[in-house]
mmCIF file of C-alpha atoms in Angstrom:
data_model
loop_
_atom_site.group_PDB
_atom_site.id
_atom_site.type_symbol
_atom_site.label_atom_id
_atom_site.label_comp_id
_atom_site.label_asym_id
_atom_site.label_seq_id
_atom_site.Cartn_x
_atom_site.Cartn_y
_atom_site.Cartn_z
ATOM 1 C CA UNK X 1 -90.248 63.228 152.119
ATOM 2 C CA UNK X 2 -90.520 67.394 152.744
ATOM 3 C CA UNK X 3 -90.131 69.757 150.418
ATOM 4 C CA UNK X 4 -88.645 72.694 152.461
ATOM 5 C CA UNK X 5 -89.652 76.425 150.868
ATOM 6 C CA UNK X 6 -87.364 79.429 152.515
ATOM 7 C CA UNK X 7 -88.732 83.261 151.928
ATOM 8 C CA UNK X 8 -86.435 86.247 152.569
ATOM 9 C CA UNK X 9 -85.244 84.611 155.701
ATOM 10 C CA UNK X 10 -84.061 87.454 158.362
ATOM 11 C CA UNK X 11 -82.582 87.011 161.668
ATOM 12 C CA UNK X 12 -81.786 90.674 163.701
ATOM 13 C CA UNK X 13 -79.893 90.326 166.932
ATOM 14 C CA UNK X 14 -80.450 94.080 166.823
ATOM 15 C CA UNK X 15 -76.579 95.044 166.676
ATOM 16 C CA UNK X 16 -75.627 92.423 164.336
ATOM 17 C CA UNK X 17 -77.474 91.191 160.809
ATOM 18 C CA UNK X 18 -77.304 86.982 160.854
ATOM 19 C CA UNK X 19 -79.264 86.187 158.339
ATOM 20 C CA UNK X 20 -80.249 89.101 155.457
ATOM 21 C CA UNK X 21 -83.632 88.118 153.651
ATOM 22 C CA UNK X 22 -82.841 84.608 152.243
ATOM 23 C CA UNK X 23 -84.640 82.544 149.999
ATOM 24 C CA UNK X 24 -84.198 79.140 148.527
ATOM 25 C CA UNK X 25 -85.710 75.686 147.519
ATOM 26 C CA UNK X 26 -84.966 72.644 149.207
ATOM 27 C CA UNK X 27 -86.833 69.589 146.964
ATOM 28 C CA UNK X 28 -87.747 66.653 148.818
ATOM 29 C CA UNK X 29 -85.168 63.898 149.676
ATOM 30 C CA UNK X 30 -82.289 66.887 148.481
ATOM 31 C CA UNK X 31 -79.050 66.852 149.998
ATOM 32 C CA UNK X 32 -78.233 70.594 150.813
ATOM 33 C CA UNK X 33 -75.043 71.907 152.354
ATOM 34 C CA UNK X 34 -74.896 75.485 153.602
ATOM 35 C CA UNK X 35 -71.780 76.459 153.100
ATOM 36 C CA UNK X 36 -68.928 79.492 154.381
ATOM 37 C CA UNK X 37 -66.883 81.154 156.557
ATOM 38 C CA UNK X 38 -67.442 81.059 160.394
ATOM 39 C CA UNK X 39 -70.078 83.794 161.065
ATOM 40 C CA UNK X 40 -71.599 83.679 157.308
ATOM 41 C CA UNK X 41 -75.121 82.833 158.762
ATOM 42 C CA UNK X 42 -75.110 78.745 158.352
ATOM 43 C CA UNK X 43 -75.869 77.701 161.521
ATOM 44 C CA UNK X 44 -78.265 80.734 162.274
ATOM 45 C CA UNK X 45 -80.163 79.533 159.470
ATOM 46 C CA UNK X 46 -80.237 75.806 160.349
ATOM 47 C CA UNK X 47 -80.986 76.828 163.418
ATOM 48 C CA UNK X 48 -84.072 78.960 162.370
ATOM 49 C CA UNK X 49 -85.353 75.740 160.101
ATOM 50 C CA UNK X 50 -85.262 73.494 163.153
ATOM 51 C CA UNK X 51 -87.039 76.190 165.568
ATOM 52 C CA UNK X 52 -84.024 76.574 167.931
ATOM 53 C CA UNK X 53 -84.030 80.387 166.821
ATOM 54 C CA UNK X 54 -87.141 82.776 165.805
ATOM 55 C CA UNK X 55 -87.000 84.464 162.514
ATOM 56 C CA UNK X 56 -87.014 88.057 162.762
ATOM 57 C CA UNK X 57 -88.400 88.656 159.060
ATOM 58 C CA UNK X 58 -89.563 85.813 156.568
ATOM 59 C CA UNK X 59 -90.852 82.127 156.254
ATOM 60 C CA UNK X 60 -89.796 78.729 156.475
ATOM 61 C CA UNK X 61 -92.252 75.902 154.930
ATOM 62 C CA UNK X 62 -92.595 72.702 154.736
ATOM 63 C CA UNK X 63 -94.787 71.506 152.355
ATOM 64 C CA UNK X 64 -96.379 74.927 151.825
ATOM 65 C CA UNK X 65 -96.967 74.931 156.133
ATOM 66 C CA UNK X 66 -95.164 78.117 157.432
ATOM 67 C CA UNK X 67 -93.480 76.402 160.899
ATOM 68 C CA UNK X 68 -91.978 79.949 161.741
ATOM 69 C CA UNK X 69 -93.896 80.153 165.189
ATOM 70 C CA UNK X 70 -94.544 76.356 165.829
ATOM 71 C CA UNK X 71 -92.618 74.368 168.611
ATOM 72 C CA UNK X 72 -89.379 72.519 167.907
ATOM 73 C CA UNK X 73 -91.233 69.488 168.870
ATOM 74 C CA UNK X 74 -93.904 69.847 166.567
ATOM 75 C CA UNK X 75 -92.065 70.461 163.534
ATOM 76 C CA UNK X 76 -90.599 66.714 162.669
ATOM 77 C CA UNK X 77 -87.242 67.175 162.208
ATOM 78 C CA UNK X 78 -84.120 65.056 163.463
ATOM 79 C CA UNK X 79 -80.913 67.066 164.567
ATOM 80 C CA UNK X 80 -77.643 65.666 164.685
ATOM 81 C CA UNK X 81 -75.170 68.462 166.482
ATOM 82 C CA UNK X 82 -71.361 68.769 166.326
ATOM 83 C CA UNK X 83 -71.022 67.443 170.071
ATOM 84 C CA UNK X 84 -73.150 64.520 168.958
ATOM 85 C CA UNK X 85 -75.279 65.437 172.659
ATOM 86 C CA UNK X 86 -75.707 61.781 173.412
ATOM 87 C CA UNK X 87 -76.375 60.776 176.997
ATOM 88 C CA UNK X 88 -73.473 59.743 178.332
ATOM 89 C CA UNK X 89 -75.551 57.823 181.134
ATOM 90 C CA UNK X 90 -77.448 55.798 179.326
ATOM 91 C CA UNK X 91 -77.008 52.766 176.492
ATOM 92 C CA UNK X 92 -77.090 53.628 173.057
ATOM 93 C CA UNK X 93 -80.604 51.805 173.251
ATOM 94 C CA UNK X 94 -81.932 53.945 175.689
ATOM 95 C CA UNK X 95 -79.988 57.207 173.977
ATOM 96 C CA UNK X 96 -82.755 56.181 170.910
ATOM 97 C CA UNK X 97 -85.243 55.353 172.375
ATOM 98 C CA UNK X 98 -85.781 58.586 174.521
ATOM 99 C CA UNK X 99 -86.562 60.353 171.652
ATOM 100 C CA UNK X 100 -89.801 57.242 171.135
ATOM 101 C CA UNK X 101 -90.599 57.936 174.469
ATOM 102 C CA UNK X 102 -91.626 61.329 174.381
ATOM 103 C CA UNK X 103 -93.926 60.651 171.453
ATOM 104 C CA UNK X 104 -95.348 57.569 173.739
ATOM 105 C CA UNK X 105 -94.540 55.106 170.584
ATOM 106 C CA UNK X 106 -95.637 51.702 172.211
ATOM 107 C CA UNK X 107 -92.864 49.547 173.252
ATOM 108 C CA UNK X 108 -93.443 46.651 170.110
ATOM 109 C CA UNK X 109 -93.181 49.867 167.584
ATOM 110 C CA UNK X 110 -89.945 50.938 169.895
ATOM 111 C CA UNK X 111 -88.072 48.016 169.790
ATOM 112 C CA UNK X 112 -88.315 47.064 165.983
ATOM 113 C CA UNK X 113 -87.261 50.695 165.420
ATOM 114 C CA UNK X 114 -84.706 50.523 166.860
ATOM 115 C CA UNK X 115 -82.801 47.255 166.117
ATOM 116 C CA UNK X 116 -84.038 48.588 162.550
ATOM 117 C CA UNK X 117 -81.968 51.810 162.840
ATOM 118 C CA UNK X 118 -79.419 50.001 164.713
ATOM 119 C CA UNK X 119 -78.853 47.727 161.619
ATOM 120 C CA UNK X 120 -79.196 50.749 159.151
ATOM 121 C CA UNK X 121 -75.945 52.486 160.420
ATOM 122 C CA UNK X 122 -74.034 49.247 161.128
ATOM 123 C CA UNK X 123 -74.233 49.050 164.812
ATOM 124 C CA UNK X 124 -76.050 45.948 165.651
ATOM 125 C CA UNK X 125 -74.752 44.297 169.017
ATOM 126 C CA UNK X 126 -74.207 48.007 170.125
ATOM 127 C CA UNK X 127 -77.730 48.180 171.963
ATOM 128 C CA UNK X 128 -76.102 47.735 175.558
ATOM 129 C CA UNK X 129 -72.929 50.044 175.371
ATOM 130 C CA UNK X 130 -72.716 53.490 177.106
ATOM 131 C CA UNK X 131 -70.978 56.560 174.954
ATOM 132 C CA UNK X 132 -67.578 56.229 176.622
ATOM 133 C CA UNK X 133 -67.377 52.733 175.476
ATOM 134 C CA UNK X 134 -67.402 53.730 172.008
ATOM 135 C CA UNK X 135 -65.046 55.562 169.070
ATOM 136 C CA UNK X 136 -65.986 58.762 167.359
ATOM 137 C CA UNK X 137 -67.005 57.344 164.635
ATOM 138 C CA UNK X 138 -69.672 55.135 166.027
ATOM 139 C CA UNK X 139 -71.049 57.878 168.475
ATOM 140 C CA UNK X 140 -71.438 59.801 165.153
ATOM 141 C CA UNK X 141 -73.664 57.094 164.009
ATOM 142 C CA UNK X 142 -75.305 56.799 167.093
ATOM 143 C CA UNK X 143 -76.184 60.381 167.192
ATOM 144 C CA UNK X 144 -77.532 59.907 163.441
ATOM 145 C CA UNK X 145 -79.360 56.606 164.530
ATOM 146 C CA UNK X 146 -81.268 58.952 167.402
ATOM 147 C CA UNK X 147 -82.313 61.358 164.822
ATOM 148 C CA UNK X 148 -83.542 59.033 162.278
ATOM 149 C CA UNK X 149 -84.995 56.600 164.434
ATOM 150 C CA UNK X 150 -88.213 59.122 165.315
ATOM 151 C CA UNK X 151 -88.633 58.785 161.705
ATOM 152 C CA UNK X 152 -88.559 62.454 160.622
ATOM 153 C CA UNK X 153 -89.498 64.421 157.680
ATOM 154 C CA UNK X 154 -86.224 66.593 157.580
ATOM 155 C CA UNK X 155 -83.065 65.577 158.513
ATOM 156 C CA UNK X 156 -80.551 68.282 159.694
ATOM 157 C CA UNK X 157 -76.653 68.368 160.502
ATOM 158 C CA UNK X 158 -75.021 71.284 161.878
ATOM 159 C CA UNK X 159 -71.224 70.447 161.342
ATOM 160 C CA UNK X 160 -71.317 66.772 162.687
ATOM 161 C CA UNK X 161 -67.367 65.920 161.088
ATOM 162 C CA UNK X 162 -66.024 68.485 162.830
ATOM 163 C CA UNK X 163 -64.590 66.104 165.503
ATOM 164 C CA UNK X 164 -63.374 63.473 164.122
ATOM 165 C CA UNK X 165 -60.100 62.678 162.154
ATOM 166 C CA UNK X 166 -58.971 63.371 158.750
ATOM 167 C CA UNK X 167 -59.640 59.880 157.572
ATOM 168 C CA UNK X 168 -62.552 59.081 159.616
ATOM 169 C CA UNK X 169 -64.024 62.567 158.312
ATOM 170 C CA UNK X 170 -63.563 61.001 154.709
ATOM 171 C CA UNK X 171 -64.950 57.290 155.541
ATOM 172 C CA UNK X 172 -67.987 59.075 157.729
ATOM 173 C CA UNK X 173 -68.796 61.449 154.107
ATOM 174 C CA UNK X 174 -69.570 57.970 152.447
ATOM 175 C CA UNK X 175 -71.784 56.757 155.027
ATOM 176 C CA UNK X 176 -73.858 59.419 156.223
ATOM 177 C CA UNK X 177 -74.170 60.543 151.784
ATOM 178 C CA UNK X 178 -75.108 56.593 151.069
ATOM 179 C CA UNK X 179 -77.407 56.295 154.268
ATOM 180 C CA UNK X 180 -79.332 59.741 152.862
ATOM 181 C CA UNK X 181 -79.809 58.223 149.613
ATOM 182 C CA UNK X 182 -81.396 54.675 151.217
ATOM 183 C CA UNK X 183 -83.454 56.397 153.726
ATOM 184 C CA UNK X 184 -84.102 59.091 150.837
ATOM 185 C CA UNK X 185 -84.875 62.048 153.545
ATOM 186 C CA UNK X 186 -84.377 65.450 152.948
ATOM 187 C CA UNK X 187 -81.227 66.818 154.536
ATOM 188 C CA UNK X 188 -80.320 70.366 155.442
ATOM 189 C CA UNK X 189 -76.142 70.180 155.861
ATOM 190 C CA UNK X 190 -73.871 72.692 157.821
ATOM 191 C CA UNK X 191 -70.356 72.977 156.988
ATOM 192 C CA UNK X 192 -67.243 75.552 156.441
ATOM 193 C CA UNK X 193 -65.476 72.302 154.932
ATOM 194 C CA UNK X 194 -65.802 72.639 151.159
ATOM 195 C CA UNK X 195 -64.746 69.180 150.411
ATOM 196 C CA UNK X 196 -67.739 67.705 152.495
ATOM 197 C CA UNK X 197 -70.089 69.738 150.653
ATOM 198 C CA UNK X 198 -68.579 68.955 147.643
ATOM 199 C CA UNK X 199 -68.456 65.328 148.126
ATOM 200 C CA UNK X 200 -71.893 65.028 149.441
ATOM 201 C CA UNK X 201 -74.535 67.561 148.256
ATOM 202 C CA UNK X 202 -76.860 67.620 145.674
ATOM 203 C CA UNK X 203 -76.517 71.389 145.702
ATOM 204 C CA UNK X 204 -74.324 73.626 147.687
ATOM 205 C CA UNK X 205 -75.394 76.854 149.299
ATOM 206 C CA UNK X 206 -72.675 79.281 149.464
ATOM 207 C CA UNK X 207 -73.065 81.891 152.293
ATOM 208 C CA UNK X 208 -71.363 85.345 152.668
ATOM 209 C CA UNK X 209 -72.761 87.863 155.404
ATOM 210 C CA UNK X 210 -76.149 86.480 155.787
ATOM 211 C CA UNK X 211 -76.465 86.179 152.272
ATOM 212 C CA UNK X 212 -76.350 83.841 149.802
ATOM 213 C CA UNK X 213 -73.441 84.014 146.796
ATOM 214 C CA UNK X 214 -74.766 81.174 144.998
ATOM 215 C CA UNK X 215 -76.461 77.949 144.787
ATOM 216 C CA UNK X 216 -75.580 75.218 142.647
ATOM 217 C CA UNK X 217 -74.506 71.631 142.249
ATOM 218 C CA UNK X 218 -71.375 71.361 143.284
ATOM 219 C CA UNK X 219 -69.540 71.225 139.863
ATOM 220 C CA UNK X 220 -71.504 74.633 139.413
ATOM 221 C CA UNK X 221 -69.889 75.949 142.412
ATOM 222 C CA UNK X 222 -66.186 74.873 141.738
ATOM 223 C CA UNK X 223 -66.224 75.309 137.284
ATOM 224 C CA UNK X 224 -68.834 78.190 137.309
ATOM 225 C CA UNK X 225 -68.735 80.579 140.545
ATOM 226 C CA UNK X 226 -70.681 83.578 139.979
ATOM 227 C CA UNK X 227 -67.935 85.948 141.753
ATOM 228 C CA UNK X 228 -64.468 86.108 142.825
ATOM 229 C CA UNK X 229 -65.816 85.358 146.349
ATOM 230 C CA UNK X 230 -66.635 82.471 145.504
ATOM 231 C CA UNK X 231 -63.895 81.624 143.582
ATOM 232 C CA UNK X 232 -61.695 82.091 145.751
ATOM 233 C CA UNK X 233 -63.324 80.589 149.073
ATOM 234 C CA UNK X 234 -64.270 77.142 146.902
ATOM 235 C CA UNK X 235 -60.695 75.293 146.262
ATOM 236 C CA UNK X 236 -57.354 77.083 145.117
ATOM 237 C CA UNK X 237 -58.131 79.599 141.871
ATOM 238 C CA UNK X 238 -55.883 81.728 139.969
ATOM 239 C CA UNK X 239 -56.606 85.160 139.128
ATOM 240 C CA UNK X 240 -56.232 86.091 135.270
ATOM 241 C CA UNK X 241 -56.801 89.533 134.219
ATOM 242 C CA UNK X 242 -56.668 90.871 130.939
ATOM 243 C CA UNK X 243 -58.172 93.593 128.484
ATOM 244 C CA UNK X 244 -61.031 93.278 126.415
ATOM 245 C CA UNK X 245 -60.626 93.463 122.785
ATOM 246 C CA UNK X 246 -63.168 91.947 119.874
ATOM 247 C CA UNK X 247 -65.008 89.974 122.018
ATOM 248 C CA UNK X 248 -61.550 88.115 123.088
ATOM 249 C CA UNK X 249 -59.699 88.712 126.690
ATOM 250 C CA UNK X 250 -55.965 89.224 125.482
ATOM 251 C CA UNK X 251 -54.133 87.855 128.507
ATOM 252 C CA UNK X 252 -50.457 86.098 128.950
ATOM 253 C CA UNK X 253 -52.209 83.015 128.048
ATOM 254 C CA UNK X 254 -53.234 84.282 124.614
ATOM 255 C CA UNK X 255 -56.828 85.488 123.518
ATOM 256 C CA UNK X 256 -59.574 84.128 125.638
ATOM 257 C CA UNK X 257 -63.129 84.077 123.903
ATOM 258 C CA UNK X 258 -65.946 85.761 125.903
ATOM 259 C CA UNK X 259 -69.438 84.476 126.083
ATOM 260 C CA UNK X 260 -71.726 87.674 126.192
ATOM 261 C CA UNK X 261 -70.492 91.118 124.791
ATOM 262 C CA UNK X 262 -68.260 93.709 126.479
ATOM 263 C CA UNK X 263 -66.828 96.970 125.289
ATOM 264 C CA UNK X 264 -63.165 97.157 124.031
ATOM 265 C CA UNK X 265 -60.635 98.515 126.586
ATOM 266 C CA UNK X 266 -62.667 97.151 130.070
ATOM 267 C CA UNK X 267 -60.335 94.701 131.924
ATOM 268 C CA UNK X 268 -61.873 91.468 133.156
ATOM 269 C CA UNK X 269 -61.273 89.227 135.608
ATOM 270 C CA UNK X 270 -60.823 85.359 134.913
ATOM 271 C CA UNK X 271 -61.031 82.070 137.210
ATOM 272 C CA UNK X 272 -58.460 79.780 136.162
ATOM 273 C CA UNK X 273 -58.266 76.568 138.471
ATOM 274 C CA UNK X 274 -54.656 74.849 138.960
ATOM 275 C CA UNK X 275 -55.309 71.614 138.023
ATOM 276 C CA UNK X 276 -56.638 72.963 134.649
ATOM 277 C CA UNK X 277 -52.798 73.691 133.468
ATOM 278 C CA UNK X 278 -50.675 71.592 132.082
ATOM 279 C CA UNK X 279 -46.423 71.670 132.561
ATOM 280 C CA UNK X 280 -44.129 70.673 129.754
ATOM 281 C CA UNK X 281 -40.243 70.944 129.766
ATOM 282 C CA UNK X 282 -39.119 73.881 128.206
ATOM 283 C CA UNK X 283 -36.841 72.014 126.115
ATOM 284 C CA UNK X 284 -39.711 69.973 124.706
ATOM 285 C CA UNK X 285 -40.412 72.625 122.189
ATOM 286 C CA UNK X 286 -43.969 72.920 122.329
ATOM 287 C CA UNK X 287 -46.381 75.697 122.186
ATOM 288 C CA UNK X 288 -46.928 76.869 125.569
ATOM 289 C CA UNK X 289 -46.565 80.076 127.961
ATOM 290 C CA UNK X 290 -42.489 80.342 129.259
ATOM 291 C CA UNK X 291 -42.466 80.265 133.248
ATOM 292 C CA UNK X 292 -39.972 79.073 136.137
ATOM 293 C CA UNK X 293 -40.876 76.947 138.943
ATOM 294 C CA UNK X 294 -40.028 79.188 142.029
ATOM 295 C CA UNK X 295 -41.149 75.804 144.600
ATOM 296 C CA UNK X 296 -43.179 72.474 144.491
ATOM 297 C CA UNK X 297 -44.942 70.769 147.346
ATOM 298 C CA UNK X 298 -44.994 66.616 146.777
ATOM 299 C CA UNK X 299 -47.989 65.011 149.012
ATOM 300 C CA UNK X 300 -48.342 61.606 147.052
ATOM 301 C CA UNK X 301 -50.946 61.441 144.727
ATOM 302 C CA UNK X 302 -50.109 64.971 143.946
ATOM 303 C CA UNK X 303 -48.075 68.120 143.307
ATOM 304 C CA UNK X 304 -48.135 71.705 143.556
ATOM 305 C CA UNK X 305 -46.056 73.932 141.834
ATOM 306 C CA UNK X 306 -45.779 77.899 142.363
ATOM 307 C CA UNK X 307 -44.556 79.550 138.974
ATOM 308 C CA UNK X 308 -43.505 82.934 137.991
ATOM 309 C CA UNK X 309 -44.540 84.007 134.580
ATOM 310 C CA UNK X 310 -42.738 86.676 132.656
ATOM 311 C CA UNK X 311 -44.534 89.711 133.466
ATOM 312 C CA UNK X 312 -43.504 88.619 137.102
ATOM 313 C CA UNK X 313 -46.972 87.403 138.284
ATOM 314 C CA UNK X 314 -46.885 84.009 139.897
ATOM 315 C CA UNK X 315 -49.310 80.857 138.959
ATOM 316 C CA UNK X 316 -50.229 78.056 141.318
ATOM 317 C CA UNK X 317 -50.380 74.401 139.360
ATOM 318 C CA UNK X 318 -51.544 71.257 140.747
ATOM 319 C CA UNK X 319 -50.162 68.236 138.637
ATOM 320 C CA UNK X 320 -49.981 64.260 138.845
ATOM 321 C CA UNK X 321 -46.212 63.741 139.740
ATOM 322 C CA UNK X 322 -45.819 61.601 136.427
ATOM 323 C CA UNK X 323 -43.353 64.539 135.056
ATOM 324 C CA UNK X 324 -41.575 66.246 137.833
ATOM 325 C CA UNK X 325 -40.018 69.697 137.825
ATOM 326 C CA UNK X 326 -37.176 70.479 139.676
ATOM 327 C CA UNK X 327 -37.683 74.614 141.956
ATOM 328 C CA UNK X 328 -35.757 77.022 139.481
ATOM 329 C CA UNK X 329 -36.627 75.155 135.927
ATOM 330 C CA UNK X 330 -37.889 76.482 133.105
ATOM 331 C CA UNK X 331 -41.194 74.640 132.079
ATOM 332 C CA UNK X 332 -43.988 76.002 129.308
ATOM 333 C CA UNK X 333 -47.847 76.064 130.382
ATOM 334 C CA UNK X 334 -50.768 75.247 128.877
ATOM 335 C CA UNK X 335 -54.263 75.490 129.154
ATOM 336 C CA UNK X 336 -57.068 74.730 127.306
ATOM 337 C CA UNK X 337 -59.385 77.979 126.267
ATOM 338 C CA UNK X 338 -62.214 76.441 127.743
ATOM 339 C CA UNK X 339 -60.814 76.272 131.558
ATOM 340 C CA UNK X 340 -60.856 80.076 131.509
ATOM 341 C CA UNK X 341 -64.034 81.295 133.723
ATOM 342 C CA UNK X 342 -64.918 84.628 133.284
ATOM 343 C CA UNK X 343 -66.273 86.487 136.706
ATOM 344 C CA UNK X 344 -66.812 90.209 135.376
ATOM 345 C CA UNK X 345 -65.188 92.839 134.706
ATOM 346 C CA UNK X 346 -62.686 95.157 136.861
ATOM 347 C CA UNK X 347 -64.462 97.925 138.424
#
């Protein structure tokens, strides 16, 4: 296993910044997802880590070796692309053992490797089948068997889902998350998709503009985000605002207690996250907030509501359909004190 060290990480294409002095810790056998918007700087940076693109500014180590000017080849890493770039000409055993070949592994080494890596992502009897004659799902798997099967000491995957089906997507999370854990490699992880890098990452990387917004385990990300960026980009958030007063944020919800101190009068700006609130019929004659459900979306397991409160703002809930609210009734919210997350005040 690698530890993988990052220092102010800059890549200039002269008109355009990629990547803006980026630094981070990857421990060895950590699961890592980069994380953002399309042109955030994820794949630039993967990219730079696996030698496919020079760092303008910066250093990449692993182990405390800067690999900044040494040869893809030489650096150890598998690579698993979006495309999967298998060989569509040859067998799935010759697709893994190319990679042997070039490092002249002798042929007795080859072949236990392989019907070793074969058996490690379920695809023993596959050895003699071309690409074509196989799903998504299981070229996937191919294309992680190739990587690992050169027995690397960093593992990277630049958006590798992006292909396949919703539900294959979900089973393909499980697998590649449980096969990182057994091989226990250290994996660099590309995505825009935040439920894959919630799902599987140790920590999440958030990306904006070639920096990064945060890192932080993925509950981090989601309960704690460090701006409104982020709140907003990770899951559906609602925006609370309110004015300070006695260390309290008096909102429509009531007072909110405030970690830290903050002058009277400033407004701030609070995360509140739609499954956090709770609906109760209006007739029930509870404490809660008075609102209207303006529409509700049913997809199964769950339900989304869009409210309007009484000042007129609206609130998006997210509910198990055990009490259902018909569009146009009255219903009271709550919501625990606790689910408020402050992210600053209002400039």
């Amino acid at each position: 296993m690698t530890e993988v060290s990052i220092e102010k990480l800059t890549k200039d294409y002269g008109q355009s910044l990629a990547v803006n002095g980026i630094s981070m810790r990857i421990a060895e056998g950590e699961f890592i997802s980069l994380l953002g918007p399309s042109g955030c700087g994820k794949t630039t940076t993967l990219k730079m880590i696996a030698g496919f693109e020079e760092a303008t500014e910066g250093a990449i180590r692993f182990d405390g070796r800067d690999v900044v000017h040494v040869p893809v080849e030489k650096r150890d890493i598998g690579m698993v692309f979006q495309n999967y770039a298998l060989f569509p000409h040859m067998t799935v055993e010759r697709n893994l053992a190319f990679g042997l070949e070039m490092r002249k592994t002798p042929k007795a080494e080859m072949r236990a490797r392989i019907a070793k890596v074969l058996d490690m992502v379920q695809l023993t009897g596959y050895a003699d089948r071309y690409p074509r004659q196989l799903s998504g799902g299981q070229q996937q798997r191919v294309a992680l068997a190739r990587a690992l099967v050169i027995e690397p000491k960093i593992l990277l995957l630049d958006e590798p889902l992006a292909n396949l089906d919703a539900k294959l997507r979900e089973e393909m999370r499980v697998f590649i998350r449980d096969l990182q854990r057994r091989v226990g490699i250290t994996t660099v992880y590309v995505t825009h998709d935040q439920a894959e890098a919630m799902t599987m990452s140790d920590r999440v990387v958030v990306m904006f503009g070639g920096r990064i917004a945060q890192i932080g385990t993925p509950a981090d990300i989601y309960e704690r985000p460090v701006s409104l960026e982020v709140a907003e980009f990770v899951g559906q958030v609602n925006i609370v605002k309110g004015k300070v007063q006695n260390g309290m944020v008096m909102t429509a919800f009531g007072a909110i207690p405030l970690t830290g101190i903050f002058p009277d009068g400033i407004e701030m700006t609070l995360a509140l996250r739609p499954e956090a609130i709770e609906l109760l019929p209006a007739a029930s004659g509870a404490m809660g907030v008075p609102a209207k459900v303006v529409s509700s979306y049913y997809s199964g397991s769950l339900v989304d509501y869009h409210l309007e409160m009484g000042d007129g703002s609206r609130l998006d809930v997210q509910t198990f359909p055990r009490n259902r609210f018909a569009d146009g009734e009255a219903v009271l919210v709550q919501v625990p004190v606790e689910r408020f997350w402050p992210l600053g005040s209002v400039a």
